[in-house]
Short mmCIF file of C-alpha atoms in Angstrom, two decimals:
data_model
loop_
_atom_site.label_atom_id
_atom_site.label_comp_id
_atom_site.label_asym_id
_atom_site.label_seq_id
_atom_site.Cartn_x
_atom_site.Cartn_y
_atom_site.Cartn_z
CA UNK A 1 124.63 39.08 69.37
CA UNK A 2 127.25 40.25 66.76
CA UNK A 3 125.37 43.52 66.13
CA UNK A 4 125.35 44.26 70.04
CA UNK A 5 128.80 43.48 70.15
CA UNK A 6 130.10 45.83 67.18
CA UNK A 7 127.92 48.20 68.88
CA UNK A 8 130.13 48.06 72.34
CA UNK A 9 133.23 48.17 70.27
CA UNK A 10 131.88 51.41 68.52
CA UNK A 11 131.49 52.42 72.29
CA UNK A 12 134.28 51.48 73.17
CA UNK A 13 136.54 53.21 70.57
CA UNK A 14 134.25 56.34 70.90
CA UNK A 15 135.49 56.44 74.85
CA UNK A 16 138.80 55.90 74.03
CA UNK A 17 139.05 58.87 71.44
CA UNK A 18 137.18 61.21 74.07
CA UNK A 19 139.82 60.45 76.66
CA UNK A 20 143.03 60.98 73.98
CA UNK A 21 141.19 64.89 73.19
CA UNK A 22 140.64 65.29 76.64
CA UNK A 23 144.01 64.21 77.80
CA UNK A 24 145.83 66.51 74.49
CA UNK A 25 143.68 69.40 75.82
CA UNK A 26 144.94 69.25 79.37
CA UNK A 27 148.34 68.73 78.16
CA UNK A 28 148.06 71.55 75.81
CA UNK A 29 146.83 73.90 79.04
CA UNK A 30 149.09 72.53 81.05
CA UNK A 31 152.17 73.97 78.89
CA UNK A 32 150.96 77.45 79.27
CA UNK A 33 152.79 79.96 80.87
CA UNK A 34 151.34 81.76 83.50
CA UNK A 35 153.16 84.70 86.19
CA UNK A 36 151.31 84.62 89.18
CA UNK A 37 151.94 87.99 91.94
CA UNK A 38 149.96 86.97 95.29
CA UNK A 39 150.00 89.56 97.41
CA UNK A 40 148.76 89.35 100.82
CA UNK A 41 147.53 92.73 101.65
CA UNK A 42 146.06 90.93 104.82
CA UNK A 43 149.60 90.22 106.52
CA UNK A 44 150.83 93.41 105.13
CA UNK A 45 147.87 95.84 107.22
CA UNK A 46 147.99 93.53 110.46
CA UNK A 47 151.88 93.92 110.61
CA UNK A 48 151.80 97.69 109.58
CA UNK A 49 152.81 100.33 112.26
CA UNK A 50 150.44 103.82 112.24
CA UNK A 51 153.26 105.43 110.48
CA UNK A 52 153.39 102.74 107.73
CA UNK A 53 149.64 103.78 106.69
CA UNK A 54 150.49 106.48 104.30
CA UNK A 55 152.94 104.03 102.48
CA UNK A 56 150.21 101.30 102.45
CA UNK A 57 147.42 104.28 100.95
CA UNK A 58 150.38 104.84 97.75
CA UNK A 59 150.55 101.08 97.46
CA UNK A 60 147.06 100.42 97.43
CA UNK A 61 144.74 103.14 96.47
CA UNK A 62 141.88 100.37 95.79
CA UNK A 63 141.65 99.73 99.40
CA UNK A 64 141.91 103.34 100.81
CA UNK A 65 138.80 105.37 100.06
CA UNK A 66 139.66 108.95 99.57
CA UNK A 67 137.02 109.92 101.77
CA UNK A 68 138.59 107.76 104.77
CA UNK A 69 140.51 109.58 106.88
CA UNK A 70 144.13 107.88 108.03
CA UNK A 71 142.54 108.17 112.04
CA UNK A 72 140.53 105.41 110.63
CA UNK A 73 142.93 102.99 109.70
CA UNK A 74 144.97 103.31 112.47
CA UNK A 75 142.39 102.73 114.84
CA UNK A 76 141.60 99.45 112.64
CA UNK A 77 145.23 98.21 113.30
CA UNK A 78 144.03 97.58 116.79
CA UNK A 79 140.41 97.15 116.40
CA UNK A 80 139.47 93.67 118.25
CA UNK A 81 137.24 92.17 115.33
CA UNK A 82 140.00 93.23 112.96
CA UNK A 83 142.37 91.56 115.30
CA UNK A 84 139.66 88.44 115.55
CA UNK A 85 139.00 88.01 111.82
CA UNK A 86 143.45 88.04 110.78
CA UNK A 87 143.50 85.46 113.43
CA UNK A 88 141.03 82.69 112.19
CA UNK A 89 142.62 83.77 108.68
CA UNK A 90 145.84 82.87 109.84
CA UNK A 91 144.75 79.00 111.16
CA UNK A 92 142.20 78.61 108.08
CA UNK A 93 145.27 79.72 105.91
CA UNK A 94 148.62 79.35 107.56
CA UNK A 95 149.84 80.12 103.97
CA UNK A 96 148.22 80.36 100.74
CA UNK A 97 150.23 77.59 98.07
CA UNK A 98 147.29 75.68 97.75
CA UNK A 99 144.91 78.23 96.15
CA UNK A 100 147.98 80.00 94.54
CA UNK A 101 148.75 76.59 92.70
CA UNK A 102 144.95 76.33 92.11
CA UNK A 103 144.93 80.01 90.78
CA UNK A 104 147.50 79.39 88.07
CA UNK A 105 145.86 76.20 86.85
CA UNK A 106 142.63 78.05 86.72
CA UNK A 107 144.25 81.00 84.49
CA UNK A 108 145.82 78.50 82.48
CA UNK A 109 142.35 76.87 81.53
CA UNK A 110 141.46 80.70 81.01
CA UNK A 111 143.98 82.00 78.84
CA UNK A 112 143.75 78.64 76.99
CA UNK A 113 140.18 79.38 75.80
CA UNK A 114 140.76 83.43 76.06
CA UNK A 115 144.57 83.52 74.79
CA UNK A 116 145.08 86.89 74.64
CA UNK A 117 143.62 87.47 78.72
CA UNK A 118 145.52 88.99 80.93
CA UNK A 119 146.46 87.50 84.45
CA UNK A 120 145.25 90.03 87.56
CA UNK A 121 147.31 90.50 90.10
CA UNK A 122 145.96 88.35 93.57
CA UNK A 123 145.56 90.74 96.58
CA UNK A 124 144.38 88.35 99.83
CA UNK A 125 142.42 90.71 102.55
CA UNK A 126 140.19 91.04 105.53
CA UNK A 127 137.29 91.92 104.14
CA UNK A 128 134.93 91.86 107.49
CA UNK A 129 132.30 88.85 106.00
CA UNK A 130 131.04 90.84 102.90
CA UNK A 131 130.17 87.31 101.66
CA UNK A 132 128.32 89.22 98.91
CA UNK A 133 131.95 90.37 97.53
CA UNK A 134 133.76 87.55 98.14
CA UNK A 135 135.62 88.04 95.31
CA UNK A 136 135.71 90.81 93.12
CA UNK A 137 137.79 90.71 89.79
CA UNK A 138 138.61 93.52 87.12
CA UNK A 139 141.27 94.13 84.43
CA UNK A 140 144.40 94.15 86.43
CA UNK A 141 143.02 92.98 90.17
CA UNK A 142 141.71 89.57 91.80
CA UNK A 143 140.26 90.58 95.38
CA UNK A 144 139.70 87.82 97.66
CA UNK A 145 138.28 88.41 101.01
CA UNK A 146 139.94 85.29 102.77
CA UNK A 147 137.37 85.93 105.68
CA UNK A 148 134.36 84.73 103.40
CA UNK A 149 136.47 81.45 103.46
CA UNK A 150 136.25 80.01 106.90
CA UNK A 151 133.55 76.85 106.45
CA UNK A 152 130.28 77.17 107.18
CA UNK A 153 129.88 76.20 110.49
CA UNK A 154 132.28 79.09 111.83
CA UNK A 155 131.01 81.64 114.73
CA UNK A 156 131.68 84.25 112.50
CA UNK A 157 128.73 82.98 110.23
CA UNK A 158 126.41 82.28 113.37
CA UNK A 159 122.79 83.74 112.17
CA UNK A 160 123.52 83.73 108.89
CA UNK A 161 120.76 82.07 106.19
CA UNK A 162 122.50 78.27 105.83
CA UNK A 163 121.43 78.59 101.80
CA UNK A 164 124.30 81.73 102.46
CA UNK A 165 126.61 80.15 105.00
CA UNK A 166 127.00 76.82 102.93
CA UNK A 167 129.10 78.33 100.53
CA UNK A 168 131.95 80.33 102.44
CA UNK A 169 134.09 77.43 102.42
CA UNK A 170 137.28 77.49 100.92
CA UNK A 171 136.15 74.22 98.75
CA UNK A 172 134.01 77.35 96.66
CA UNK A 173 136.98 79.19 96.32
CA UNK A 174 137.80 79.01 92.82
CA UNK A 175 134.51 78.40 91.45
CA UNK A 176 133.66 81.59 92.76
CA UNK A 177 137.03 82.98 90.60
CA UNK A 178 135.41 81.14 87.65
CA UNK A 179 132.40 82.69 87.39
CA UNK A 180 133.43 86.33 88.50
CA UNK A 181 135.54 85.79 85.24
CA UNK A 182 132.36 84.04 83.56
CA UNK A 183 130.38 87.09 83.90
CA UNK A 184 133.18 89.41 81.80
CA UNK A 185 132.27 87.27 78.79
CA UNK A 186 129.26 86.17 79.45
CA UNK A 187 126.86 88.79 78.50
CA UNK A 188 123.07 89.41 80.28
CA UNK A 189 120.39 88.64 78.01
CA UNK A 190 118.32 91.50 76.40
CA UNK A 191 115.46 88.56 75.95
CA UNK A 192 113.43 88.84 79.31
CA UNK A 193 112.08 84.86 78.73
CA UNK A 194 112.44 82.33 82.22
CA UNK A 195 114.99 80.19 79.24
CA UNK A 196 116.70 82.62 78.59
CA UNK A 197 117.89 83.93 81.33
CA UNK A 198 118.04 80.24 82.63
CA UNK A 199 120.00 79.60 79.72
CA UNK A 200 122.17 82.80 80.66
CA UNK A 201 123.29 80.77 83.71
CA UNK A 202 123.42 77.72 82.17
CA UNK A 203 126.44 79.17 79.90
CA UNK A 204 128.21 80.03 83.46
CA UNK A 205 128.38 76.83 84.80
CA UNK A 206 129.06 75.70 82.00
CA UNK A 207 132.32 78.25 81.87
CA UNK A 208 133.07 76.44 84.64
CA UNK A 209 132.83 72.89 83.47
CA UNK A 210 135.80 74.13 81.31
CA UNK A 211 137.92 76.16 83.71
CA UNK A 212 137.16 73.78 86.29
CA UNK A 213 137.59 70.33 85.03
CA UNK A 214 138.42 68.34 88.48
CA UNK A 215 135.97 70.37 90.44
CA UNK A 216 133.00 68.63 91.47
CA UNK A 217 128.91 69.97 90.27
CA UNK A 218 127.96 70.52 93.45
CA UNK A 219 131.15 72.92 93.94
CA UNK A 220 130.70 74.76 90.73
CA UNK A 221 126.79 75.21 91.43
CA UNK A 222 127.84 76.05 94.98
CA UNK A 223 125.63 73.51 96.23
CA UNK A 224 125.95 70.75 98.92
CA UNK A 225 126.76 67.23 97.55
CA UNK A 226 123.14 66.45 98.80
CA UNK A 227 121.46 69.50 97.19
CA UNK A 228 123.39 68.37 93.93
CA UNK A 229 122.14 64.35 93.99
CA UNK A 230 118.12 66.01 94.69
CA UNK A 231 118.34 67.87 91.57
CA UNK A 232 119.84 65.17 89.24
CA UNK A 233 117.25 62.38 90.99
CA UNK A 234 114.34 65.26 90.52
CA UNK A 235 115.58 66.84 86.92
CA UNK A 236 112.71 65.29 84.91
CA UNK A 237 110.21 65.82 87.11
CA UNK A 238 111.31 69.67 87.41
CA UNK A 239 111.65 69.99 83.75
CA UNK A 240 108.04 68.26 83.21
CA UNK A 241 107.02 71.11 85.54
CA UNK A 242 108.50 74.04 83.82
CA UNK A 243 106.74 73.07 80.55
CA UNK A 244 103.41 72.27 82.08
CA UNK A 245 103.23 75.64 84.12
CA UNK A 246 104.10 77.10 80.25
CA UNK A 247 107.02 78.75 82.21
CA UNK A 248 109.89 79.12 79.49
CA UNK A 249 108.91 81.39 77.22
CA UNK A 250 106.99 83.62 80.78
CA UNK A 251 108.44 87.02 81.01
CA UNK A 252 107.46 87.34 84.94
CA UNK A 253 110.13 88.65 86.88
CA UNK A 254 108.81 86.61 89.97
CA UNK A 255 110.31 83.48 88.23
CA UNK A 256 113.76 85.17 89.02
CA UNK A 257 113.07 85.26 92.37
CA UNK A 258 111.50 81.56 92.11
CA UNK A 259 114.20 79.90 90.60
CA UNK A 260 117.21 81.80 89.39
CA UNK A 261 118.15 84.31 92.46
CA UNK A 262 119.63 82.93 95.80
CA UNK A 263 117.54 81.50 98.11
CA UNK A 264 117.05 78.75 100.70
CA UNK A 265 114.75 76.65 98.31
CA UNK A 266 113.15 76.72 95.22
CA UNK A 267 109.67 77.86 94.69
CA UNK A 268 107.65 75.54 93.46
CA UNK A 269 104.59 76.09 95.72
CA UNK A 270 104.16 72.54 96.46
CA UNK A 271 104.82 70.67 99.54
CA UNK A 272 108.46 69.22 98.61
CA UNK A 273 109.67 72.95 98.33
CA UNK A 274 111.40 72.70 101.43
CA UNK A 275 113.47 69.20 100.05
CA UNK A 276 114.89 71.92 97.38
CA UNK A 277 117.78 73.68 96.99
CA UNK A 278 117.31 77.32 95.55
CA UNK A 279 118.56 78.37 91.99
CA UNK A 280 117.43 74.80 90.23
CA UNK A 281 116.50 77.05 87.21
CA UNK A 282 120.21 77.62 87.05
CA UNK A 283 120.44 74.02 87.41
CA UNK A 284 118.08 73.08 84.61
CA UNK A 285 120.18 75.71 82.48
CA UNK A 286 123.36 74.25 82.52
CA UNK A 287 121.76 70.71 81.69
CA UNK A 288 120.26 72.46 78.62
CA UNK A 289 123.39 73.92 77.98
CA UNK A 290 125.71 70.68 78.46
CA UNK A 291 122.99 68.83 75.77
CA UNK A 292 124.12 71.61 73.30
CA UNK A 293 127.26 71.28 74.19
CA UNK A 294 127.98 67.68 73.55
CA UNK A 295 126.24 67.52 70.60
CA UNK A 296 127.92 69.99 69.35
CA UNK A 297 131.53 69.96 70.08
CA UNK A 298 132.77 71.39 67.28
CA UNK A 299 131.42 74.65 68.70
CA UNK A 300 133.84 76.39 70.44
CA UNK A 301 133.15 78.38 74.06
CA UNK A 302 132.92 82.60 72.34
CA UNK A 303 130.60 80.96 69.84
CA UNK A 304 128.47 79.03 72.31
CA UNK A 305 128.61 82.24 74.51
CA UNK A 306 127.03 84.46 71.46
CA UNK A 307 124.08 81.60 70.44
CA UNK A 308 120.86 82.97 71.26
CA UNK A 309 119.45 81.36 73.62
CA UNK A 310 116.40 79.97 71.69
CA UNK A 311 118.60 78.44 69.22
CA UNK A 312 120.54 77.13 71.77
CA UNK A 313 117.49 75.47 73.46
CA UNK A 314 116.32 73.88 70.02
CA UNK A 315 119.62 72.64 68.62
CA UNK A 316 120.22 71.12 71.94
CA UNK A 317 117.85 68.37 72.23
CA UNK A 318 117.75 68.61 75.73
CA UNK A 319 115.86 65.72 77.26
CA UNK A 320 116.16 65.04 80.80
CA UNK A 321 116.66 61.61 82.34
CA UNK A 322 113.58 59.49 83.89
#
């Protein structure tokens, strides 16, 4: 009895300690400045006049193709789906505080673990569903086509793949941010192995278990909460697969397809495929890489980013739960 009980005190303390760094750490982000320009090039083209085009072209160059002449633009100030898509905009975001407050906590967590990044500037648009751009980030710019926000169950989305609709809900907002800025330090993997390129993704999510501390797994995965609960109920099962198949160190490109790339399910080729969501290999990653991770915090995120992937994988001790 007394050794069980020093061993819940241990426990105990060892909680207690977690919680105190965790709480410093937050505190610490939470005192760092961050200047914040939103600019909503979506209100600024739907209350533009023809004349106001040229003005909009100097502002703007991003969003003017050269080759695009200004007849063009003009006739989009009164094109009906143009019209259509500003106005379910407008009632999905009657203004934009919430992800502008959700922005600047995000870049906090960013420039907390990255202190010398640079904040983009936030330009809102219409960017007519190109749910494959949904947000597009570079040195100096943060695109966000608001339209790719709308929930999935909006006529806009009507036809579309639900493994692709599922996700344009503003809830995936800023874990879409999170990885778009995952993927400028996160580099590719010259190693052509199933781990580590599952490992590859692993390290993104796991980018955004530290950018995104209050956002849920199912969110950062950009699965739905159900999705999320079959692949923590099925993890050992899946991982029992992947090693009796011999799959991890397999250099076939079909396991991309399988399990890493988007898709409506998972490609096991057994009869509970269909249960699945797609991408568990992306999944299974990120549990890897969360094992490595807590047992070895000392390790901090740039050196975790540059471990091999193999080394990550052994030092990690990854064992999935029955």
């Amino acid at each position: 009895m007394k050794r069980y009980l020093q061993f819940f005190v241990i426990l105990g303390i060892f909680i207690v300690f977690s919680c105190q760094e965790k709480d410093k750490t937050e505190v610490a982000i939470n005192a760092i400045p961050v200047n914040l320009e939103v600019v909503r090039f979506d209100d600024e083209f739907a209350n533009a006049k023809p004349e106001a085009i040229p003005i909009l072209k100097n502002s703007f160059p991003y969003l003017f193709p050269e080759q695009v002449p200004d007849s063009v633009w003009i006739m989009k100030l009164t094109d009906t789906l143009q019209l259509e898509l500003k106005a379910e905009i407008d009632k999905a975001f009657p203004n934009f505080k919430t992800q502008e407050k959700e922005l600047i906590t995000l870049f906090k967590h960013i420039k907390y673990y990255v202190p010398n990044y640079e904040v983009p500037k936030v330009v809102t648009l219409v960017s007519e569903v190109q749910y494959d751009a949904r947000v597009v980030l570079t040195d100096s710019l943060l695109l966000i086509g608001l339209d790719n926000y709308l929930g999935p169950e909006h006529k806009f989305y009507a036809g579309m793949s639900n493994y692709i609709a599922k996700a344009l809900n503003k809830d995936y907002m800023m874990a879409d941010v999170a990885g778009a800025f995952a993927k400028t330090i996160n580099k590719f993997p010259r190693n052509r192995t199933f781990l580590s390129r599952m490992v590859y993704y692993g390290k993104e999510l796991w980018i955004k278990d530290k950018l995104l501390p209050k956002a849920t797994d199912a969110e950062k995965i950009g699965f739905t909460p159900e999705e999320m609960a079959w692949a923590k109920a099925n993890e050992e099962q899946m991982w029992r697969y992947f090693i009796e198949q011999e799959l991890l160190y397999s250099t076939a490109s079909e396991l991309d397809r399988r399990f890493l790339d988007p898709a409506p399910f998972s490609k096991f080729r057994l009869e509970l495929d269909n249960e699945t969501p797609g991408r568990l290999g992306r999944y299974m990653g990120w549990q890897i890489v969360r094992a490595y991770a807590k047992n070895n915090p000392e390790v901090s995120l740039m050196e975790l980013l540059d471990m091999p992937s193999d080394e990550l994988f052994k030092k990690s001790n990854y064992k999935p739960k029955k």
